[in-house]
Short mmCIF file of C-alpha atoms and ligand atoms in Angstrom, two decimals:
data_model
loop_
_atom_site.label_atom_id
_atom_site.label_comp_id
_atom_site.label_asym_id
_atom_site.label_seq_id
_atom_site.Cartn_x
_atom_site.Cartn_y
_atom_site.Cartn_z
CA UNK A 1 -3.84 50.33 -0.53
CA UNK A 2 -7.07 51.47 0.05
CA UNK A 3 -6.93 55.01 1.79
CA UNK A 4 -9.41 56.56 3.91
CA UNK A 5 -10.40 60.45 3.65
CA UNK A 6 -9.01 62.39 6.32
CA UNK A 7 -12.16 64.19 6.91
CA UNK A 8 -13.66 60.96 8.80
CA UNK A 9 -11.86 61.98 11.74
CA UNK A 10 -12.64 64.23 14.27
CA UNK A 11 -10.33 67.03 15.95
CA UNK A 12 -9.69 64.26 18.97
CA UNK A 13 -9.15 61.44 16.56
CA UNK A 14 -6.88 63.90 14.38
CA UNK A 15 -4.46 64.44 17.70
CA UNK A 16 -4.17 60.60 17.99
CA UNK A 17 -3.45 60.48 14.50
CA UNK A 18 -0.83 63.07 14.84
CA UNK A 19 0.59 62.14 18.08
CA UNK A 20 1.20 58.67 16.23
CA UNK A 21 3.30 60.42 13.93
CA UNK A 22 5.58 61.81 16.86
CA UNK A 23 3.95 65.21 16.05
CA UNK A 24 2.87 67.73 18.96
CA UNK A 25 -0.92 67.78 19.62
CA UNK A 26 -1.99 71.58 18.63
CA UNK A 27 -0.99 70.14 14.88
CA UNK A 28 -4.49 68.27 14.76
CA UNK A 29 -5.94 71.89 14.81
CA UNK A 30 -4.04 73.19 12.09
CA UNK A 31 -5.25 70.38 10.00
CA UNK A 32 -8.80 70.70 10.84
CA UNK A 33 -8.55 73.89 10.63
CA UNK A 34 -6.98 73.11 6.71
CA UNK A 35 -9.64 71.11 6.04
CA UNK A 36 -12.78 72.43 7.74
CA UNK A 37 -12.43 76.38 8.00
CA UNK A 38 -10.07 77.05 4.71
CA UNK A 39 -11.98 74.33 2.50
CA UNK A 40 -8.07 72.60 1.55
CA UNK A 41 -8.94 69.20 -0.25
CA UNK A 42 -4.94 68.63 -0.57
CA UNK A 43 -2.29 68.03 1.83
CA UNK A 44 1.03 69.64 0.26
CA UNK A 45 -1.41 73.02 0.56
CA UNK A 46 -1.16 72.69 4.31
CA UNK A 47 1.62 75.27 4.43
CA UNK A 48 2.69 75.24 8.25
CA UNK A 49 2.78 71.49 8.88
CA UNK A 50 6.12 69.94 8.31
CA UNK A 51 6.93 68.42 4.75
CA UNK A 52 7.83 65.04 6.72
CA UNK A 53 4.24 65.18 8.30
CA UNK A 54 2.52 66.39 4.86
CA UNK A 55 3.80 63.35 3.37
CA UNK A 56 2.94 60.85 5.72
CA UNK A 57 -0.33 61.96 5.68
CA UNK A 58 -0.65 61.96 2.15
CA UNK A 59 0.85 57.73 2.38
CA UNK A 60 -2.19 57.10 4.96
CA UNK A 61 -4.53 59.50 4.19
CA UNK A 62 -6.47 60.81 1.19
CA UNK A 63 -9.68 63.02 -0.08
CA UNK A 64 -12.04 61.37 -1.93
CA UNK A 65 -13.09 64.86 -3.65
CA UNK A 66 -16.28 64.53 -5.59
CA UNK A 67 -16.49 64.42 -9.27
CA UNK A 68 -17.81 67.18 -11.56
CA UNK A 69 -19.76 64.46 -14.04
CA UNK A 70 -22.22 67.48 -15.16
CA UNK A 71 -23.28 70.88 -15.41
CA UNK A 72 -25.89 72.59 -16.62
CA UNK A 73 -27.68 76.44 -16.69
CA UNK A 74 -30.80 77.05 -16.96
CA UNK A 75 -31.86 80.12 -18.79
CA UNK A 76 -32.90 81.85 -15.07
CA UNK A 77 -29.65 81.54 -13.75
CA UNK A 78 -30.05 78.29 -11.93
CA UNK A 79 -26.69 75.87 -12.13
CA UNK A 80 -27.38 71.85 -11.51
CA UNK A 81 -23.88 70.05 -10.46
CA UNK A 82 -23.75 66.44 -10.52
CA UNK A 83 -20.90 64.58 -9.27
CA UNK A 84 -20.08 61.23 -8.94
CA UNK A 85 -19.02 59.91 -5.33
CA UNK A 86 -16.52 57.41 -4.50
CA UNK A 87 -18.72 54.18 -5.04
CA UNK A 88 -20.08 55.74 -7.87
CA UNK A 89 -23.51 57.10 -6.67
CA UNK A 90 -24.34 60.11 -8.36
CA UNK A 91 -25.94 62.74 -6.60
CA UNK A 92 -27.08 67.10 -7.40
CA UNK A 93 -26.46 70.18 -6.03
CA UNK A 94 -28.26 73.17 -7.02
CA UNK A 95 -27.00 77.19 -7.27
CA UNK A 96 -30.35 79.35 -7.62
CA UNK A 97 -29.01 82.88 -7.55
CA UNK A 98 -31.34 85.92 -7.70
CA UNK A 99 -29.15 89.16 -8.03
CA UNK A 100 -31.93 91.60 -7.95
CA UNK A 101 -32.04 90.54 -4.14
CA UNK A 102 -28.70 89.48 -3.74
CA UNK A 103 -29.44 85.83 -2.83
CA UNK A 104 -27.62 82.65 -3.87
CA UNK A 105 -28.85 79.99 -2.52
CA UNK A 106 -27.67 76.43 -2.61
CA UNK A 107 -29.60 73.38 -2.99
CA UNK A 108 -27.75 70.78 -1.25
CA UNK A 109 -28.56 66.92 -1.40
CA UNK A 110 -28.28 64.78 1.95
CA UNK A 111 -28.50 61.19 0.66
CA UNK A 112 -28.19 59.16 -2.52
CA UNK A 113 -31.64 58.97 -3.70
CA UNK A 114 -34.37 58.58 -0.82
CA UNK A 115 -36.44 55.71 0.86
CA UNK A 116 -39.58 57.72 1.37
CA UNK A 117 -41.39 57.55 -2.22
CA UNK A 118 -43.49 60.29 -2.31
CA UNK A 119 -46.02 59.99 -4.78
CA UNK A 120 -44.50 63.18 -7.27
CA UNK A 121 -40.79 62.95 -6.50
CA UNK A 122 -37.93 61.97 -9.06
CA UNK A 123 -35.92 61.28 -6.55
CA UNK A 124 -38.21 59.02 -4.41
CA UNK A 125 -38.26 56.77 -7.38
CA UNK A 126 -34.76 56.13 -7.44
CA UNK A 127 -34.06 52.70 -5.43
CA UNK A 128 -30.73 53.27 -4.36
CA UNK A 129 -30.11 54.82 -1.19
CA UNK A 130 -27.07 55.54 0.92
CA UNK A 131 -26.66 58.13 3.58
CA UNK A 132 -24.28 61.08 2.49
CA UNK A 133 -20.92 61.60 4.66
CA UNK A 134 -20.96 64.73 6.59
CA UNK A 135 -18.10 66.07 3.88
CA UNK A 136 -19.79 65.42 0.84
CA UNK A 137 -22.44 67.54 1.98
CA UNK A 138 -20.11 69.71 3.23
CA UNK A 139 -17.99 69.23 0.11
CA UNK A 140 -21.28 70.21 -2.52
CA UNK A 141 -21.24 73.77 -0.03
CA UNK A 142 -17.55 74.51 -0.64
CA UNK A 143 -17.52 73.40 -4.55
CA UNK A 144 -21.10 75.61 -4.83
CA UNK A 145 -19.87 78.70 -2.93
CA UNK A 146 -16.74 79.09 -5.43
CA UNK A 147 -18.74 78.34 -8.17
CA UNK A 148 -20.98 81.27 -7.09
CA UNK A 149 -18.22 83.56 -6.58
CA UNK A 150 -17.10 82.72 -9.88
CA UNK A 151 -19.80 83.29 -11.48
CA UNK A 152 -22.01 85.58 -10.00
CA UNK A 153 -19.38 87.30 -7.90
CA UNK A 154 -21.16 86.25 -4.94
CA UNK A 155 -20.60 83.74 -2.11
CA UNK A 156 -23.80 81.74 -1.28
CA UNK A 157 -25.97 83.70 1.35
CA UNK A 158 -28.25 80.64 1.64
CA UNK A 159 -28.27 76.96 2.06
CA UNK A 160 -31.39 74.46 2.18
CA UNK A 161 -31.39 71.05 2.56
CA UNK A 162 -33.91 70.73 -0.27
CA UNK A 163 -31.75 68.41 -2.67
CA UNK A 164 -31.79 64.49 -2.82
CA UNK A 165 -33.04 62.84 -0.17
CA UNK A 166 -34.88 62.85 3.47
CA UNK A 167 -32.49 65.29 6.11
CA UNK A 168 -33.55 63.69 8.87
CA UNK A 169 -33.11 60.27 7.66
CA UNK A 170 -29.67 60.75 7.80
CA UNK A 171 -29.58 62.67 10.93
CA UNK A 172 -26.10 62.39 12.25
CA UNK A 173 -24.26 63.27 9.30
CA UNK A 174 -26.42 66.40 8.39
CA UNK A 175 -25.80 67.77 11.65
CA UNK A 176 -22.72 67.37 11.87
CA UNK A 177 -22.39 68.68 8.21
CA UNK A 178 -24.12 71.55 9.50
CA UNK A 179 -21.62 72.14 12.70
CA UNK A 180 -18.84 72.00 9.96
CA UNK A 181 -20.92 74.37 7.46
CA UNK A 182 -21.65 76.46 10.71
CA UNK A 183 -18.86 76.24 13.87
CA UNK A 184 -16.59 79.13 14.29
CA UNK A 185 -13.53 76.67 14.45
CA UNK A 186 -14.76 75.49 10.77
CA UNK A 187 -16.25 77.34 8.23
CA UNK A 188 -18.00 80.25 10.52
CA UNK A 189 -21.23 80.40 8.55
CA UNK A 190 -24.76 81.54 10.12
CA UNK A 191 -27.21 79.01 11.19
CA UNK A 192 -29.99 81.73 10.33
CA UNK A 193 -29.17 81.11 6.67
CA UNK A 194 -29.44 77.71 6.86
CA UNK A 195 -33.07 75.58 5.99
CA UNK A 196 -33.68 72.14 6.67
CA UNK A 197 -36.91 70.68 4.54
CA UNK A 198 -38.23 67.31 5.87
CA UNK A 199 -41.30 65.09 4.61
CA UNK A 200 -41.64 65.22 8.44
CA UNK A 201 -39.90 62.75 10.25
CA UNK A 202 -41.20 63.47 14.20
CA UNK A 203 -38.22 62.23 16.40
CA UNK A 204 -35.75 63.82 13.91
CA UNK A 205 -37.24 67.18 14.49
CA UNK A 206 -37.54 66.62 18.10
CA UNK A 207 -34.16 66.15 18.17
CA UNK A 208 -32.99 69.09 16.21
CA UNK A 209 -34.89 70.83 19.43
CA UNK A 210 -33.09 68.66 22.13
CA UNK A 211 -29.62 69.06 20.17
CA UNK A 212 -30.22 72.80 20.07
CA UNK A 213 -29.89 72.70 16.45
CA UNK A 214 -30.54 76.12 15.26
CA UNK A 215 -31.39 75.95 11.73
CA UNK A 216 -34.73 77.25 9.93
CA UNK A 217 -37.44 74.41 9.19
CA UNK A 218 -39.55 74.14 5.99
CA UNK A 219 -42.36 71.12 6.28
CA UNK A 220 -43.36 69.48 3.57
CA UNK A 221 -46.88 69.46 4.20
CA UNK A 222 -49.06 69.48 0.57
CA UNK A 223 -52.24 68.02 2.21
CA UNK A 224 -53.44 69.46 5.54
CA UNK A 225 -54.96 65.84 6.22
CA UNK A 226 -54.23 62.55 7.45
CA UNK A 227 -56.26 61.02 4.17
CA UNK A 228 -54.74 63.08 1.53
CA UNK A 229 -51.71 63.52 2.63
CA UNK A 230 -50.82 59.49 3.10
CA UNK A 231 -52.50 58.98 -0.43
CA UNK A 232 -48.81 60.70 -1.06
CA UNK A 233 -46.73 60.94 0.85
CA UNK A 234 -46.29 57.31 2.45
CA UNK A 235 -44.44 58.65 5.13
CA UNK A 236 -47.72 60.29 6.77
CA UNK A 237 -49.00 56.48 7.90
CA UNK A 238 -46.54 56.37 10.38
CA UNK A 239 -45.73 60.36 10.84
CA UNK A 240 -48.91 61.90 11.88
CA UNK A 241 -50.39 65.08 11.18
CA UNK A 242 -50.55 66.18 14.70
CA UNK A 243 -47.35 64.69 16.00
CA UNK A 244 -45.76 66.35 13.02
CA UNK A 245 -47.50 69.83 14.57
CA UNK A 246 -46.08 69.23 18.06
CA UNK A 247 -43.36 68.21 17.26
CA UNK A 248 -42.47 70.98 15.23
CA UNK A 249 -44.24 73.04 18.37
CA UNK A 250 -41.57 71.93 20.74
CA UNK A 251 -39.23 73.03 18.30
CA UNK A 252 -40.07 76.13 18.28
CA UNK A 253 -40.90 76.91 21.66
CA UNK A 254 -36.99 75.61 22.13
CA UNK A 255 -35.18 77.37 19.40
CA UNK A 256 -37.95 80.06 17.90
CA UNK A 257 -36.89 78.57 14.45
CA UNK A 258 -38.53 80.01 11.35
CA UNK A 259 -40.47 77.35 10.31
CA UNK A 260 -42.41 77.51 6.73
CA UNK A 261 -45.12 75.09 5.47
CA UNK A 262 -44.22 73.98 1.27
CA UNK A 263 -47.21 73.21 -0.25
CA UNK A 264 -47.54 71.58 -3.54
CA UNK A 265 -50.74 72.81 -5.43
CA UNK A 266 -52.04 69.65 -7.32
CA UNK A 267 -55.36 69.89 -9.76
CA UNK A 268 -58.60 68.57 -7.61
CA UNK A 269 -56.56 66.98 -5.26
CA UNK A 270 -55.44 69.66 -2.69
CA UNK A 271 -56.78 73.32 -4.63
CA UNK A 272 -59.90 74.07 -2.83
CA UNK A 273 -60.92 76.30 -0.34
CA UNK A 274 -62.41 73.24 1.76
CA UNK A 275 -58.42 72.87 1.91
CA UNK A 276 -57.54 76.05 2.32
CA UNK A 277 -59.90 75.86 5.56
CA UNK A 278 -58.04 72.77 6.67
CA UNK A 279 -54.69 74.59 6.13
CA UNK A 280 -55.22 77.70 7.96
CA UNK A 281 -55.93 75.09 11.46
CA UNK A 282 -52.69 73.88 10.89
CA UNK A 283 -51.38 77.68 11.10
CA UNK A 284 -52.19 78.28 15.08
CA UNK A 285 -49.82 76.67 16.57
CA UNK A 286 -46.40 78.69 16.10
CA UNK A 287 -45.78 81.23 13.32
CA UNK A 288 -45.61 79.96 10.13
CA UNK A 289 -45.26 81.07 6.63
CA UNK A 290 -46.86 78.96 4.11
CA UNK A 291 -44.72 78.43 0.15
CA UNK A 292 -47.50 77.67 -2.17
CA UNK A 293 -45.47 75.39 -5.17
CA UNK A 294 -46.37 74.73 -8.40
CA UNK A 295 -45.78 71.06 -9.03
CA UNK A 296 -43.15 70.52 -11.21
CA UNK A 297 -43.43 67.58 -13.99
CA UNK A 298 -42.27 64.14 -12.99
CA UNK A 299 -42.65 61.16 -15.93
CA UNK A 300 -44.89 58.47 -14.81
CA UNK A 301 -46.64 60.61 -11.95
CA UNK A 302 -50.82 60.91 -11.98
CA UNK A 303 -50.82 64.26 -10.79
CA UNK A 304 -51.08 67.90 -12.44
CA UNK A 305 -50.40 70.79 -11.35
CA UNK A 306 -53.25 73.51 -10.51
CA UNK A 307 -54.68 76.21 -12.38
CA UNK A 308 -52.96 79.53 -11.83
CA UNK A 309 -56.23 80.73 -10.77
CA UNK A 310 -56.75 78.51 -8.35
CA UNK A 311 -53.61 78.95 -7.03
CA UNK A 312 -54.25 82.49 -6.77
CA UNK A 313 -57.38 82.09 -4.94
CA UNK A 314 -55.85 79.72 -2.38
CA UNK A 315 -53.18 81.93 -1.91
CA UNK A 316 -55.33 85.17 -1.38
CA UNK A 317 -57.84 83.02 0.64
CA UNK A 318 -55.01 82.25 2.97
CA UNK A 319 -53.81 86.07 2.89
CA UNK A 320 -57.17 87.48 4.03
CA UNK A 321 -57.44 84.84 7.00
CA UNK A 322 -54.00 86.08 8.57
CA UNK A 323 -51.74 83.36 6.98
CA UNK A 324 -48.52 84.55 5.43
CA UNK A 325 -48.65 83.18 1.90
CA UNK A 326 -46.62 83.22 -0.94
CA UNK A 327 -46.62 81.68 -4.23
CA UNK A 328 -43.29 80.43 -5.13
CA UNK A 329 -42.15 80.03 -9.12
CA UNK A 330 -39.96 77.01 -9.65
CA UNK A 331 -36.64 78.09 -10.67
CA UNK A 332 -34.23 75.70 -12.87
CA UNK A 333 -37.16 73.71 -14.82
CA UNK A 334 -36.07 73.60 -18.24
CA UNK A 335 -32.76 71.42 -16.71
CA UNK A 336 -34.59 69.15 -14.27
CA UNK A 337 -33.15 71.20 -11.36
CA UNK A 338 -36.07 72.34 -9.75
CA UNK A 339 -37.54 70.91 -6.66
CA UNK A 340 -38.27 67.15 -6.87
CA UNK A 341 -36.72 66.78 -10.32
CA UNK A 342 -33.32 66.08 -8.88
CA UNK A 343 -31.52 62.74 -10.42
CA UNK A 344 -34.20 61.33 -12.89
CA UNK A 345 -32.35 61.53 -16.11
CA UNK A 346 -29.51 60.43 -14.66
CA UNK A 347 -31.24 56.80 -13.68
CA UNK A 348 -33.19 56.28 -16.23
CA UNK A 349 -29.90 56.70 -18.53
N1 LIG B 401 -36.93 65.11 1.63
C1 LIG B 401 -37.09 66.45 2.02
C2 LIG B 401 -36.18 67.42 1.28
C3 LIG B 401 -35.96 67.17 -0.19
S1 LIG B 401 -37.38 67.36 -1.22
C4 LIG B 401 -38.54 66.88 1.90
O1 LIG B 401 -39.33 66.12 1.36
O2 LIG B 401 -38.87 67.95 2.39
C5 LIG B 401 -37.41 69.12 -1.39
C6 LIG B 401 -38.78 69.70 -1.69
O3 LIG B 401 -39.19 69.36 -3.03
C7 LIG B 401 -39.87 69.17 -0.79
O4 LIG B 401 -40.68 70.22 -0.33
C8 LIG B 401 -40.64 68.26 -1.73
O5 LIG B 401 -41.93 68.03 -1.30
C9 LIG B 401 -40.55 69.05 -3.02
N2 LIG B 401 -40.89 68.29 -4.22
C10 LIG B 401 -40.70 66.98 -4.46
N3 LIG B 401 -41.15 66.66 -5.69
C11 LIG B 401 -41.64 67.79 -6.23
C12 LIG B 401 -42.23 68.10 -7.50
N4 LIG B 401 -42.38 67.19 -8.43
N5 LIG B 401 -42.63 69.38 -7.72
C13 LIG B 401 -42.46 70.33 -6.78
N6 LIG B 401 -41.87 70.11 -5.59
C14 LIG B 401 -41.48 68.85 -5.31
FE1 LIG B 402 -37.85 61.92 -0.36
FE2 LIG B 402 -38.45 64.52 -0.04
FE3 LIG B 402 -38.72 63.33 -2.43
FE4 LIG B 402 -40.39 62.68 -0.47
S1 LIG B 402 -40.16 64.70 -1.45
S2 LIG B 402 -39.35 61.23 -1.84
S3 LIG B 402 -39.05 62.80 1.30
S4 LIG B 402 -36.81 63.65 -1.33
#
């Protein structure tokens, strides 16, 4: 028979479920609590639900855990996790911990490759796209935090939504990953340490307003126009520029997320100051900090990544004009974990 995992079901659905078991109600709780604030993946480790009910959830009911398939450590620290899912999609989560200031931050992936194609992203060449469940993402969180603990002696203090695929593409899931990640009657952990990165999908971040989604937003912006940035990022053709802006705007006069602009530095395609200019326009409209990244290889990609020194002019070009800048160093490279990398060996075999 072909089970279904428990965590499907919400905390209503759970009470039917038990109630059709000729349990009392408040047992629903107890399980969800099991499953969604203690992180139990197995039923006989519910301790205070009957051995009768135990077992006949464990006849209907299963978890469809996820599947170490690979690990890997980079020489800074950083840990890429792959694991297979249940139809056999293989997706990456990423552990970037930096002691010195006592982050550990994971990398989580929302969806089985992506639809969007950017231009310099492994995984936008990948053709194969599903959504993610709200429990595998919740699931990569769980399996990250205790490998963080085990190794650096450290829960995570950080999550972004920077892995595989497009957030906000897959909007009901992540959020309700995040209420699980996030909800005192599940897991309990802050919103404020929580980033969602989108190519920019306007209605999705409209709604994260009108849901009263609190989560941090990082844009990925990497051309400060129209032109340049739909030469790639295809996204942009139907995703404006300015409706990006306001939307992001209405965001913030809602929630007062933190909101950060990631900006890829690519060789004579978005290094000068004529961009820099164009950049700093985009600034006015809500406080923003602005992630200057260096581009990080992708086979088969006509781009290249920009000089350190023009990096470092942009960046202090942006500094002395009242934008807060920073350069950001791409962690996990020598495995493929860093941003944009994610899943590219694993396709191509
Ligand atoms: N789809 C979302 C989140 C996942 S991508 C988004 O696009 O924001 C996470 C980040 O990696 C994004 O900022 C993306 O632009 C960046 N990225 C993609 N490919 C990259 C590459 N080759 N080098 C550096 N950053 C890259
Ligand atoms: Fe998708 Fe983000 Fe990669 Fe673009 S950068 S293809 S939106 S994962």
């Amino acid at each position: 028979m072909n089970k279904t995992d428990i965590r499907n079901y919400s905390l209503e659905q759970l009470e039917n479920i038990v109630k059709s078991f000729g349990e009392p109600k408040f047992k629903a709780k107890q399980i969800y609590q099991w499953i969604w604030q203690k992180g139990v993946m197995n039923f006989d480790e519910m301790t205070n639900l009957s051995k009768k009910l135990r077992e006949e959830l464990n006849t209907a009911f299963e978890f469809q855990t996820l599947i170490k398939v690979h690990q890997q450590q980079s020489i800074d620290g950083t840990i890429k996790t792959g694991w297979r899912l249940k139809d056999d999609s293989i997706i990456e989560s990423v552990l970037i911990p930096v002691p010195k200031d006592n982050r550990y931050t994971l990398c989580v992936s929302s969806q089985v490759g992506c639809s969007l194609a950017c231009k310099f992203c492994a995984t936008g060449q990948l053709k194969k796209v599903r959504n993610l469940t709200d429990y595998e993402i919740f699931e990569q969180f769980l399996r990250v935090n205790e490998m963080s603990k085990e190794i650096y002696g450290h829960q995570l203090t950080n999550i972004v939504y920077m892995g595989m695929g497009e957030p906000l593409l897959n909007y009901n899931n992540v959020v309700k990953s995040i209420d699980k990640i996030t909800n005192p009657l599940a897991f309990g952990y802050s919103t404020k340490r929580i980033t969602l990165s989108t190519s920019g999908i306007t209605k999705g971040i409209k709604r994260l307003a009108d849901d009263n989604i609190k989560v941090n937003i990082a844009l990925s912006l990497h051309a400060a126009d129209d032109v340049k940035r739909s030469k790639i990022m295809p996204i942009n053709d139907t995703n404006k520029l300015w409706d990006v802006i306001h939307a992001l705007r209405y965001m913030y006069d809602k929630n007062k997320p933190r909101i950060g602009f990631e900006y890829i530095m690519f060789k004579d395609f978005n290094d000068s100051i004529e961009d820099a200019d164009k950049l700093i326009k985009l600034t006015k409209f809500f406080p923003v900090k602005v992630n200057i990244i260096e581009y990080n290889y992708v086979e088969g990609v006509d781009l290249k990544k920009a000089s350190d020194d023009k990096v470092n002019k942009f960046a202090k070009y942006l500094v002395d004009h009242g934008v807060m800048a920073t350069v950001r160093r791409s962690r996990g490279k020598d495995i493929d974990a860093a941003c944009g990398q994610l899943a590219n060996k694993i396709e191509k075999g």
